[in-house]
XYZ file of C-alpha atoms in Angstrom:
358
model
C -161.319 -44.731 35.047
C -158.528 -42.416 36.219
C -158.516 -39.049 34.435
C -155.311 -37.549 33.048
C -154.876 -34.992 35.844
C -155.025 -37.722 38.476
C -152.700 -39.936 36.438
C -150.138 -37.166 36.502
C -150.162 -36.829 40.288
C -150.133 -40.602 40.745
C -147.132 -40.906 38.439
C -145.279 -38.055 40.156
C -145.922 -39.820 43.466
C -144.622 -43.118 42.068
C -141.455 -41.306 40.996
C -141.124 -39.743 44.476
C -141.214 -36.242 43.028
C -140.964 -33.845 45.972
C -143.702 -31.350 46.714
C -141.417 -28.466 45.816
C -140.421 -29.920 42.426
C -143.993 -30.938 41.658
C -145.153 -27.366 42.263
C -142.437 -26.055 39.968
C -143.309 -28.339 37.079
C -147.094 -27.937 37.439
C -146.723 -24.154 37.625
C -144.706 -24.171 34.405
C -147.402 -26.097 32.518
C -150.381 -24.617 34.439
C -151.700 -28.079 35.349
C -150.454 -31.595 36.031
C -152.021 -33.243 32.966
C -150.209 -30.888 30.578
C -146.954 -31.566 32.435
C -147.423 -35.329 32.063
C -148.234 -35.012 28.358
C -145.134 -32.875 27.858
C -142.977 -35.505 29.541
C -144.457 -38.233 27.337
C -143.732 -36.118 24.258
C -140.177 -35.487 25.420
C -140.302 -31.694 25.687
C -136.974 -30.019 26.389
C -138.140 -28.387 29.605
C -138.381 -31.780 31.282
C -134.897 -32.753 30.202
C -133.502 -29.477 31.551
C -135.553 -29.779 34.727
C -134.690 -33.378 35.577
C -131.175 -33.466 34.088
C -129.654 -36.904 34.768
C -133.025 -38.255 36.002
C -134.832 -37.403 32.769
C -134.384 -40.766 31.038
C -135.461 -42.629 34.152
C -138.737 -40.677 34.232
C -139.263 -41.074 30.502
C -138.697 -44.836 30.539
C -140.885 -45.327 33.599
C -143.767 -43.372 32.072
C -143.643 -45.354 28.838
C -143.925 -48.611 30.823
C -146.184 -47.426 33.645
C -149.480 -49.360 33.903
C -152.192 -47.111 35.277
C -154.650 -49.982 34.790
C -152.627 -52.198 37.154
C -152.422 -49.378 39.689
C -156.162 -48.773 39.520
C -156.876 -52.470 40.109
C -154.514 -52.505 43.092
C -156.131 -49.449 44.671
C -159.585 -50.951 44.213
C -158.592 -54.368 45.559
C -156.938 -52.913 48.674
C -159.687 -50.301 49.235
C -157.174 -47.485 48.882
C -158.556 -44.101 47.928
C -156.657 -40.968 47.012
C -157.183 -37.220 46.997
C -155.074 -34.841 44.932
C -154.597 -31.168 45.686
C -156.970 -30.316 42.807
C -159.877 -32.346 44.208
C -162.764 -30.480 45.826
C -162.526 -32.638 48.975
C -158.825 -31.928 49.536
C -158.510 -30.937 53.232
C -158.291 -27.152 53.418
C -156.395 -27.481 56.695
C -153.417 -28.921 54.831
C -153.186 -25.831 52.659
C -151.917 -23.977 55.727
C -148.576 -25.677 55.078
C -145.877 -24.063 52.968
C -145.613 -27.358 51.086
C -148.926 -29.236 51.313
C -148.860 -32.783 49.924
C -150.066 -32.911 46.319
C -151.630 -36.332 46.886
C -152.933 -38.252 49.886
C -153.665 -41.980 49.887
C -156.142 -43.256 52.448
C -157.853 -46.352 53.819
C -160.912 -45.930 56.030
C -163.313 -43.114 56.858
C -161.991 -40.147 54.877
C -164.660 -37.836 56.357
C -162.611 -37.796 59.571
C -160.255 -35.343 57.853
C -162.957 -32.695 58.218
C -163.677 -33.407 61.883
C -162.278 -31.525 64.875
C -158.909 -33.219 65.320
C -156.289 -33.165 68.059
C -152.772 -34.610 67.873
C -151.113 -36.576 70.670
C -147.411 -37.322 70.144
C -144.325 -38.105 72.172
C -141.606 -40.585 73.027
C -141.268 -43.939 71.273
C -140.183 -45.420 74.612
C -142.222 -43.621 77.302
C -141.837 -44.170 81.007
C -144.688 -45.506 83.134
C -145.661 -41.867 83.785
C -145.664 -41.093 80.055
C -147.865 -44.088 79.302
C -150.348 -43.192 82.031
C -150.561 -39.553 80.932
C -150.998 -40.535 77.284
C -153.773 -42.979 78.158
C -155.553 -40.399 80.305
C -155.471 -37.573 77.763
C -156.252 -39.829 74.780
C -159.268 -41.325 76.533
C -160.749 -38.061 77.761
C -160.079 -36.015 74.610
C -161.621 -38.766 72.478
C -164.637 -38.998 74.776
C -164.873 -35.213 74.676
C -165.379 -35.302 70.908
C -161.946 -34.949 69.326
C -160.654 -37.232 66.571
C -157.220 -38.225 67.864
C -154.351 -37.970 65.382
C -150.897 -39.539 65.732
C -148.155 -41.195 63.688
C -148.539 -44.953 64.344
C -145.043 -45.204 65.806
C -144.269 -47.266 68.891
C -144.725 -45.709 72.327
C -146.925 -42.647 72.724
C -148.352 -42.846 69.179
C -149.450 -46.447 69.638
C -150.932 -45.770 73.070
C -152.897 -42.781 71.752
C -154.398 -44.818 68.893
C -155.147 -47.890 71.026
C -156.698 -45.952 73.895
C -158.935 -43.999 71.526
C -160.186 -47.204 69.912
C -160.851 -48.757 73.341
C -163.264 -45.952 74.249
C -164.938 -46.185 70.807
C -163.412 -42.896 69.689
C -162.123 -42.032 66.224
C -158.451 -41.873 65.328
C -156.328 -40.961 62.309
C -152.875 -42.476 61.778
C -150.543 -40.496 59.507
C -147.855 -42.750 58.039
C -144.308 -42.091 56.901
C -144.469 -44.973 54.428
C -146.629 -46.456 51.683
C -149.373 -48.952 52.477
C -147.392 -51.908 51.087
C -144.419 -51.104 53.339
C -145.990 -50.696 56.777
C -143.662 -49.468 59.515
C -143.153 -50.524 62.217
C -144.234 -54.077 61.438
C -145.234 -54.556 65.072
C -148.121 -52.130 64.461
C -149.579 -53.867 61.392
C -152.436 -55.307 63.470
C -153.187 -51.885 64.928
C -153.101 -50.372 61.435
C -155.764 -52.852 60.287
C -157.954 -51.946 63.248
C -157.590 -48.232 62.522
C -158.446 -48.839 58.858
C -161.699 -50.463 59.973
C -162.630 -47.989 62.701
C -160.778 -44.801 61.783
C -158.481 -43.620 59.017
C -154.982 -44.332 57.691
C -153.407 -41.680 55.471
C -150.058 -41.141 53.776
C -148.636 -38.921 51.064
C -146.397 -41.752 49.901
C -146.936 -44.140 46.989
C -147.931 -47.678 48.116
C -144.468 -49.153 47.532
C -142.578 -46.343 49.315
C -140.427 -47.598 52.201
C -140.024 -45.343 55.242
C -136.833 -43.271 55.358
C -135.337 -40.903 57.902
C -136.730 -37.816 56.177
C -140.235 -39.217 55.748
C -141.064 -39.054 59.460
C -140.498 -35.296 59.878
C -142.456 -34.855 56.628
C -145.265 -36.943 58.096
C -145.239 -34.793 61.229
C -146.126 -31.655 59.279
C -149.353 -33.374 58.176
C -150.158 -34.438 61.733
C -149.834 -30.826 62.882
C -151.769 -29.293 59.993
C -154.780 -31.594 60.370
C -155.315 -30.591 63.973
C -156.636 -27.751 66.093
C -154.011 -28.469 68.715
C -151.013 -30.678 69.484
C -150.207 -32.296 72.822
C -146.777 -33.661 73.735
C -147.211 -36.017 76.688
C -143.564 -36.996 77.185
C -140.539 -36.295 74.999
C -136.779 -36.166 75.378
C -134.642 -33.203 74.353
C -134.096 -34.500 70.795
C -137.394 -36.330 70.348
C -138.823 -36.449 66.829
C -142.124 -35.306 68.340
C -140.609 -31.832 68.647
C -140.772 -31.591 64.838
C -144.551 -31.749 65.151
C -144.417 -28.944 67.695
C -142.318 -26.811 65.341
C -144.690 -27.315 62.412
C -147.646 -26.470 64.621
C -146.089 -23.221 65.813
C -145.130 -22.268 62.244
C -148.749 -22.375 61.096
C -150.298 -20.981 64.262
C -151.647 -24.158 65.863
C -151.886 -24.438 69.661
C -149.257 -26.571 71.380
C -149.745 -28.119 74.825
C -147.472 -30.119 77.068
C -147.687 -32.014 80.327
C -144.912 -31.288 82.840
C -142.727 -34.248 83.758
C -140.146 -35.293 86.285
C -137.305 -32.730 86.100
C -134.719 -35.482 86.739
C -135.974 -37.631 83.851
C -134.280 -37.301 80.449
C -137.541 -38.522 78.906
C -139.257 -35.320 80.087
C -136.513 -32.856 79.166
C -138.068 -31.956 75.826
C -141.585 -31.443 77.146
C -140.381 -29.483 80.165
C -138.234 -27.259 77.954
C -141.036 -26.286 75.591
C -143.098 -25.234 78.600
C -140.136 -23.424 80.137
C -139.402 -21.427 76.972
C -143.029 -20.610 76.205
C -143.433 -22.909 73.201
C -146.303 -24.820 74.791
C -149.141 -24.236 77.216
C -148.853 -26.234 80.423
C -151.778 -28.582 81.041
C -152.399 -30.906 83.959
C -155.857 -32.189 83.028
C -157.659 -33.113 79.789
C -160.334 -30.603 80.796
C -157.756 -27.807 80.417
C -157.808 -28.568 76.688
C -161.478 -29.463 76.307
C -162.613 -26.210 77.927
C -160.356 -24.127 75.679
C -162.079 -25.528 72.574
C -165.593 -25.541 73.964
C -165.737 -29.343 73.913
C -167.685 -31.367 76.430
C -165.644 -31.867 79.582
C -165.634 -35.131 81.439
C -166.481 -35.840 85.050
C -165.110 -39.072 86.374
C -166.980 -40.554 89.314
C -164.517 -42.170 91.646
C -165.781 -45.466 93.000
C -165.602 -45.812 96.761
C -162.643 -48.002 97.642
C -163.098 -50.341 100.590
C -159.731 -50.948 102.272
C -158.667 -52.719 105.419
C -156.269 -51.103 107.891
C -153.025 -52.253 106.227
C -154.315 -51.611 102.685
C -155.274 -48.083 103.674
C -151.729 -47.386 104.930
C -150.305 -48.644 101.623
C -152.780 -46.626 99.552
C -152.116 -43.385 101.425
C -148.361 -43.836 101.036
C -148.657 -44.438 97.276
C -150.613 -41.197 96.837
C -147.231 -39.443 96.728
C -146.184 -41.494 93.688
C -144.636 -44.839 92.825
C -142.745 -46.609 95.606
C -140.577 -49.702 95.847
C -141.592 -52.758 97.861
C -138.833 -52.021 100.382
C -139.933 -48.380 100.776
C -143.522 -49.445 101.378
C -142.496 -52.073 103.915
C -140.226 -49.646 105.763
C -142.813 -46.828 105.817
C -145.846 -48.923 106.793
C -144.032 -51.425 109.091
C -146.231 -54.207 107.681
C -144.597 -57.650 107.766
C -143.172 -58.872 104.472
C -145.657 -61.751 104.257
C -148.682 -59.547 104.981
C -147.429 -56.841 102.622
C -147.104 -59.363 99.778
C -150.671 -60.491 100.415
C -152.010 -56.920 100.539
C -150.210 -55.828 97.374
C -151.392 -58.905 95.458
C -154.986 -58.399 96.598
C -154.917 -54.696 95.700
C -153.535 -55.498 92.239
C -156.278 -58.046 91.589
C -158.907 -55.479 92.623
C -157.401 -52.927 90.228
C -156.469 -50.471 92.982
C -152.723 -50.462 92.331
C -150.316 -51.548 89.583
C -146.997 -53.338 89.825
C -144.223 -51.601 87.873
C -140.804 -52.804 86.672
C -138.172 -53.045 89.388
C -140.657 -54.186 92.067
C -142.261 -50.738 92.282
C -145.962 -50.054 92.858
C -148.306 -47.189 92.020
C -151.998 -46.345 92.288
């Protein structure tokens, strides 16, 4: 049975009452339950406060079925925490406008764990993907719960990589649970719900909007001890997360990228202007927080003469087929055979545009 205080916050959420306006109305009545009762009774303050929206709120409240909502939440295994609950994450109270309600599916105890955010481009380069995979894997293995926003690109890679190494991950959504976005990540969302945690401040039927993603990013930042941007362009939405983190005194880290790549302009700039600490290894972060660092044993690679020439040339970075052939002077037929064999053995990867990399 939902108590009156919780009903108030659930109703305010259903009406998409902003955090700022919710605080104003609750402060006036001292608590949410009194505010809801006053609205039901048609007190003048509500009419003055809501103005043209007053009748919409009044009509919705008179027809709102809390019983139906409770059955939905139970059926879909959706829990919720309001700002008055004892288990409300204290970390979120660092925000100027902490969410007054959080809906969740999964292991809610992860909110109290040592968390680290990994965010970045929705369309990362090969370099961005590799860096995100590396840092997500090692930070998760080091003991961090990895937090991101379930978007395409870096967010998705961070969540997926963490799950692959049996780590824990939290996805913070900019939508309600009935309106998952992007739809391409619905399968991933289900996996996170089973092995991690999905959270959102938005009512189940809320559809993502432009403003809801920056709002989501403030929660990502506040839940974490640190934020890492692996690759981001100059106007990347991930920079909102960086700004929120700096505002509340959370560490920001960034990996340097190719200075000729527009996809790295944002991350390079925040390093350049002192908004982020430069890191080149996951251990740079793990050591700073006293987490267990990782030591990767490199397997001995057995290579023939031609394969060794290819491998040594690729140590400098990705190269095209033509560059490799010109540098190594290996015949085209033999080079094709070597590259195919090395791919099968997992020594190198083929990239778009007929490029190769270790």
